[in-house]
CSV table of C-alpha atoms in Angstrom, one decimal:
chain,number,residue,atom,x,y,z
A,179,MET,CA,16.6,-36.0,-48.8
A,180,LYS,CA,13.3,-34.1,-48.5
A,181,ASN,CA,12.0,-36.7,-46.0
A,182,THR,CA,15.3,-36.3,-44.0
A,183,ILE,CA,14.9,-32.5,-43.9
A,184,ARG,CA,11.3,-32.8,-43.0
A,185,ASN,CA,12.0,-35.2,-40.2
A,186,LEU,CA,14.8,-33.1,-38.9
A,187,ALA,CA,12.5,-30.0,-38.8
A,188,VAL,CA,9.8,-32.0,-36.8
A,189,VAL,CA,12.4,-33.2,-34.3
A,190,THR,CA,13.9,-29.7,-33.9
A,191,GLY,CA,10.5,-28.1,-33.4
A,192,ALA,CA,9.5,-30.7,-30.8
A,193,ALA,CA,12.7,-30.2,-28.9
A,194,ALA,CA,12.3,-26.4,-29.0
A,195,ALA,CA,8.7,-26.7,-27.6
A,196,ALA,CA,9.9,-29.0,-24.8
A,197,LEU,CA,12.7,-26.6,-23.9
A,198,ALA,CA,10.3,-23.7,-23.8
A,199,LEU,CA,7.8,-25.6,-21.6
A,200,THR,CA,10.7,-26.6,-19.2
A,201,ALA,CA,12.0,-23.0,-19.1
A,202,GLY,CA,8.5,-21.7,-18.4
A,203,SER,CA,8.0,-24.1,-15.5
A,204,ALA,CA,11.3,-23.4,-14.0
A,205,SER,CA,10.8,-19.6,-14.1
A,206,ALA,CA,7.4,-19.8,-12.5
A,207,LEU,CA,7.7,-18.7,-8.8
A,208,PRO,CA,5.5,-20.2,-6.1
A,209,SER,CA,3.0,-17.9,-4.5
A,210,THR,CA,4.0,-16.3,-1.2
A,211,THR,CA,2.1,-17.5,1.9
A,212,TRP,CA,1.5,-14.6,4.2
A,213,THR,CA,0.9,-15.6,7.8
A,214,VAL,CA,-0.7,-12.9,10.0
A,215,ASN,CA,-0.8,-13.6,13.7
A,216,PRO,CA,-3.4,-13.3,15.2
A,217,SER,CA,-5.6,-13.9,12.2
A,218,PRO,CA,-8.2,-12.9,11.5
A,219,ALA,CA,-8.2,-9.9,13.9
A,220,SER,CA,-9.3,-6.4,14.1
A,221,TYR,CA,-6.8,-3.7,14.9
A,222,THR,CA,-6.4,0.0,15.7
A,223,ALA,CA,-3.5,2.2,14.7
A,224,THR,CA,-2.3,5.5,16.1
A,225,ASN,CA,0.1,7.9,14.5
A,226,SER,CA,3.7,8.0,15.6
A,227,GLY,CA,4.9,11.5,14.7
A,228,ASN,CA,3.4,13.8,12.1
A,229,ILE,CA,1.3,12.7,9.1
A,230,VAL,CA,2.1,14.9,6.1
A,231,LEU,CA,0.4,15.3,2.7
A,232,SER,CA,2.6,17.5,0.5
A,233,VAL,CA,1.2,19.0,-2.7
A,234,ASN,CA,3.4,21.3,-4.9
A,235,GLY,CA,5.6,22.1,-1.9
A,236,ILE,CA,2.6,22.9,0.3
A,237,ALA,CA,2.8,20.7,3.5
A,238,MET,CA,-0.5,19.7,5.1
A,239,THR,CA,0.4,18.4,8.5
A,240,CYS,CA,-1.6,16.4,11.0
A,241,THR,CA,-0.3,15.8,14.5
A,242,THR,CA,-3.2,13.5,15.3
A,243,SER,CA,-4.4,10.6,13.2
A,244,GLY,CA,-5.8,7.1,13.7
A,245,ALA,CA,-7.1,4.1,11.8
A,246,SER,CA,-8.9,0.9,12.3
A,247,GLY,CA,-9.6,-2.2,10.3
A,248,SER,CA,-8.8,-5.9,10.0
A,249,MET,CA,-5.9,-8.2,9.2
A,250,ALA,CA,-5.8,-11.8,7.9
A,251,SER,CA,-3.5,-14.4,6.4
A,252,ALA,CA,-3.4,-14.6,2.6
A,253,THR,CA,-1.7,-16.2,-0.3
A,254,GLY,CA,-0.2,-14.5,-3.4
A,255,ASN,CA,2.2,-11.8,-4.4
A,256,PRO,CA,1.1,-9.2,-4.1
A,257,ALA,CA,-1.5,-10.1,-1.5
A,258,THR,CA,-4.0,-8.1,0.6
A,259,VAL,CA,-3.3,-8.8,4.2
A,260,GLY,CA,-5.3,-6.1,5.7
A,261,SER,CA,-8.0,-3.4,5.2
A,262,ILE,CA,-8.3,0.1,6.6
A,263,ASN,CA,-12.0,0.5,7.2
A,264,ALA,CA,-11.8,3.9,8.9
A,265,ILE,CA,-9.1,6.5,9.1
A,266,ASN,CA,-9.2,10.0,10.5
A,267,PHE,CA,-6.8,13.0,10.1
A,268,GLY,CA,-6.9,15.6,12.8
A,269,ALA,CA,-9.2,15.9,15.8
A,270,THR,CA,-11.2,18.4,17.7
A,271,GLY,CA,-8.7,20.8,19.2
A,272,SER,CA,-5.9,19.4,17.0
A,273,PRO,CA,-6.7,20.1,13.4
A,274,CYS,CA,-4.4,19.4,10.5
A,275,THR,CA,-2.8,22.6,9.3
A,276,SER,CA,-1.1,24.3,6.3
A,277,VAL,CA,0.0,27.7,5.2
A,278,LEU,CA,-3.3,27.9,3.4
A,279,GLY,CA,-5.3,27.3,6.6
A,280,ASN,CA,-6.7,24.3,8.5
A,281,VAL,CA,-7.1,21.1,6.6
A,282,THR,CA,-10.1,18.7,6.7
A,283,THR,CA,-9.7,15.3,5.1
A,284,VAL,CA,-12.5,12.8,4.6
A,285,ALA,CA,-11.4,9.3,3.4
A,286,THR,CA,-13.5,7.0,1.3
A,287,THR,CA,-12.7,3.5,2.6
A,288,PRO,CA,-11.8,0.7,2.6
A,289,TRP,CA,-8.2,1.1,1.8
A,290,THR,CA,-6.0,-2.0,1.5
A,291,VAL,CA,-2.8,-3.1,3.1
A,292,VAL,CA,-0.9,-5.1,0.4
A,293,ALA,CA,2.2,-7.2,1.0
A,294,GLN,CA,4.9,-7.8,-1.6
A,295,ASP,CA,8.2,-8.7,-0.1
A,296,TYR,CA,9.4,-10.0,3.3
A,297,THR,CA,12.8,-10.0,4.9
A,298,ALA,CA,13.1,-12.6,7.6
A,299,ALA,CA,16.3,-11.1,9.1
A,300,THR,CA,14.6,-7.9,10.0
A,301,GLY,CA,10.9,-9.0,10.2
A,302,VAL,CA,10.0,-6.2,7.7
A,303,THR,CA,7.3,-6.6,5.0
A,304,LYS,CA,7.4,-4.2,2.1
A,305,GLY,CA,4.3,-3.3,0.1
A,306,TYR,CA,1.8,-0.5,-0.2
A,307,ILE,CA,-1.4,1.0,0.9
A,308,GLY,CA,-3.9,0.6,-1.9
A,309,ASN,CA,-7.2,2.0,-3.0
A,310,VAL,CA,-6.4,5.4,-1.4
A,311,ASP,CA,-9.3,7.8,-1.9
A,312,ALA,CA,-9.7,11.1,0.1
A,313,LYS,CA,-11.3,14.5,-0.2
A,314,VAL,CA,-9.2,17.3,1.2
A,315,THR,CA,-10.6,20.7,2.1
A,316,VAL,CA,-8.5,23.8,2.7
A,317,GLY,CA,-10.6,26.9,3.0
A,318,ALA,CA,-12.5,27.2,-0.3
A,319,CYS,CA,-10.1,24.8,-2.0
A,320,VAL,CA,-11.5,21.2,-2.3
A,321,PHE,CA,-9.5,18.4,-4.1
A,322,ARG,CA,-9.6,14.6,-4.3
A,323,VAL,CA,-6.6,12.4,-4.1
A,324,THR,CA,-6.6,8.7,-5.3
A,325,GLY,CA,-3.9,6.0,-5.8
A,326,LYS,CA,-1.6,4.1,-3.6
A,327,ALA,CA,1.4,4.7,-1.2
A,328,SER,CA,4.5,2.6,-0.6
A,329,ALA,CA,4.7,1.2,2.9
A,330,THR,CA,6.6,-1.1,5.2
A,331,TYR,CA,5.5,-3.0,8.3
A,332,THR,CA,7.9,-4.0,11.1
A,333,ASN,CA,6.9,-7.0,13.2
A,334,SER,CA,9.0,-6.0,16.3
A,335,THR,CA,7.3,-2.6,16.7
A,336,GLY,CA,4.1,-2.9,14.8
A,337,LYS,CA,5.1,0.3,12.9
A,338,LEU,CA,3.3,0.8,9.6
A,339,ALA,CA,5.5,3.4,7.8
A,340,VAL,CA,4.0,5.1,4.8
A,341,ALA,CA,6.1,7.0,2.2
A,342,SER,CA,4.6,7.4,-1.2
A,343,THR,CA,6.7,8.1,-4.2
A,344,ALA,CA,6.0,10.6,-7.0
A,345,GLY,CA,3.2,9.5,-9.2
A,346,GLN,CA,1.6,7.0,-6.9
A,347,LEU,CA,-1.0,9.5,-5.7
A,348,ASN,CA,-2.8,11.9,-8.0
A,349,VAL,CA,-5.2,14.8,-7.7
A,350,VAL,CA,-8.1,13.8,-9.8
A,351,SER,CA,-10.4,16.7,-9.1
A,352,SER,CA,-9.9,20.2,-7.9
A,353,THR,CA,-12.3,23.1,-7.1
A,354,ASN,CA,-11.3,26.7,-6.2
A,355,CYS,CA,-7.6,25.6,-5.7
A,356,GLY,CA,-6.1,27.5,-8.7
A,357,SER,CA,-2.5,26.7,-9.5
A,358,ALA,CA,-1.8,25.7,-5.8
A,359,VAL,CA,-3.4,22.3,-6.3
A,360,PRO,CA,-4.3,21.6,-9.9
A,361,VAL,CA,-5.7,18.4,-11.4
A,362,GLY,CA,-2.8,16.1,-12.2
A,363,ALA,CA,-0.7,17.2,-9.2
A,364,LYS,CA,1.3,14.4,-7.6
A,365,PRO,CA,1.0,14.6,-3.8
A,366,ILE,CA,3.4,12.9,-1.4
A,367,PHE,CA,2.0,11.1,1.7
A,368,THR,CA,4.4,10.3,4.6
A,369,GLY,CA,3.9,9.2,8.2
A,370,ALA,CA,3.9,6.2,10.5
A,371,TYR,CA,1.3,4.4,12.6
A,372,LEU,CA,1.7,1.9,15.5
A,373,VAL,CA,-0.7,-1.0,15.1
A,374,LYS,CA,-2.2,-3.2,17.8
A,375,LYS,CA,-4.9,-5.8,18.0
A,376,THR,CA,-8.1,-4.0,19.1
A,377,GLY,CA,-8.4,-3.6,22.9
A,378,THR,CA,-5.1,-5.2,23.6
A,379,THR,CA,-1.3,-4.4,23.6
A,380,ILE,CA,-0.7,-7.3,21.1
A,381,ILE,CA,1.3,-6.3,18.1
A,382,PRO,CA,0.2,-8.3,15.0
A,383,THR,CA,3.0,-9.9,12.9
A,384,ILE,CA,3.2,-10.6,9.2
A,385,VAL,CA,5.5,-13.3,7.9
A,386,GLY,CA,5.9,-14.2,4.2
A,387,THR,CA,7.2,-17.7,3.1
A,388,ASN,CA,7.5,-19.5,-0.2
A,389,PRO,CA,6.6,-23.2,-0.3
């Protein structure tokens, strides 16, 4: 009887292990292949509409903004399909503004363009802008923002639309800002950019497929 029970336990354990291995293999999703065309390529981006950083209800608005960087095919989910190597907010004669005064923003780059989900029917990739790091100056107030911001990219228009959600960006340092912009504040970053291959009218595309 003891041998029978022992043998039954061994068989049951082996069966359970095999089932667990099979379930693990079945639930493992293949990595997404992200095809960027053209790839690799440098690009420029110009704002479409206002770019706004809102902190504690204070809107800091830029009517002029631009960026440049590179894009390339990648594999994974999430996967980095682009980098923002330079980005400016405002320009001479067109500064960013707020109720506290003109705003100057200096970005520490590179930021990343990360893809997570692709919808073939619409040609839209969802993901986020990562590694965001910027120093913002408004009068005597100086603060630093870091984190990421949710974004979508539309192949038909080349529009990179950014709309962060609460908690994605954080104020990690603040000087002479008082209660207006304290450390720990959660800024919201919104805006859109139109992307083109550098020196051309070519709109890059991003397509995600699973093998």
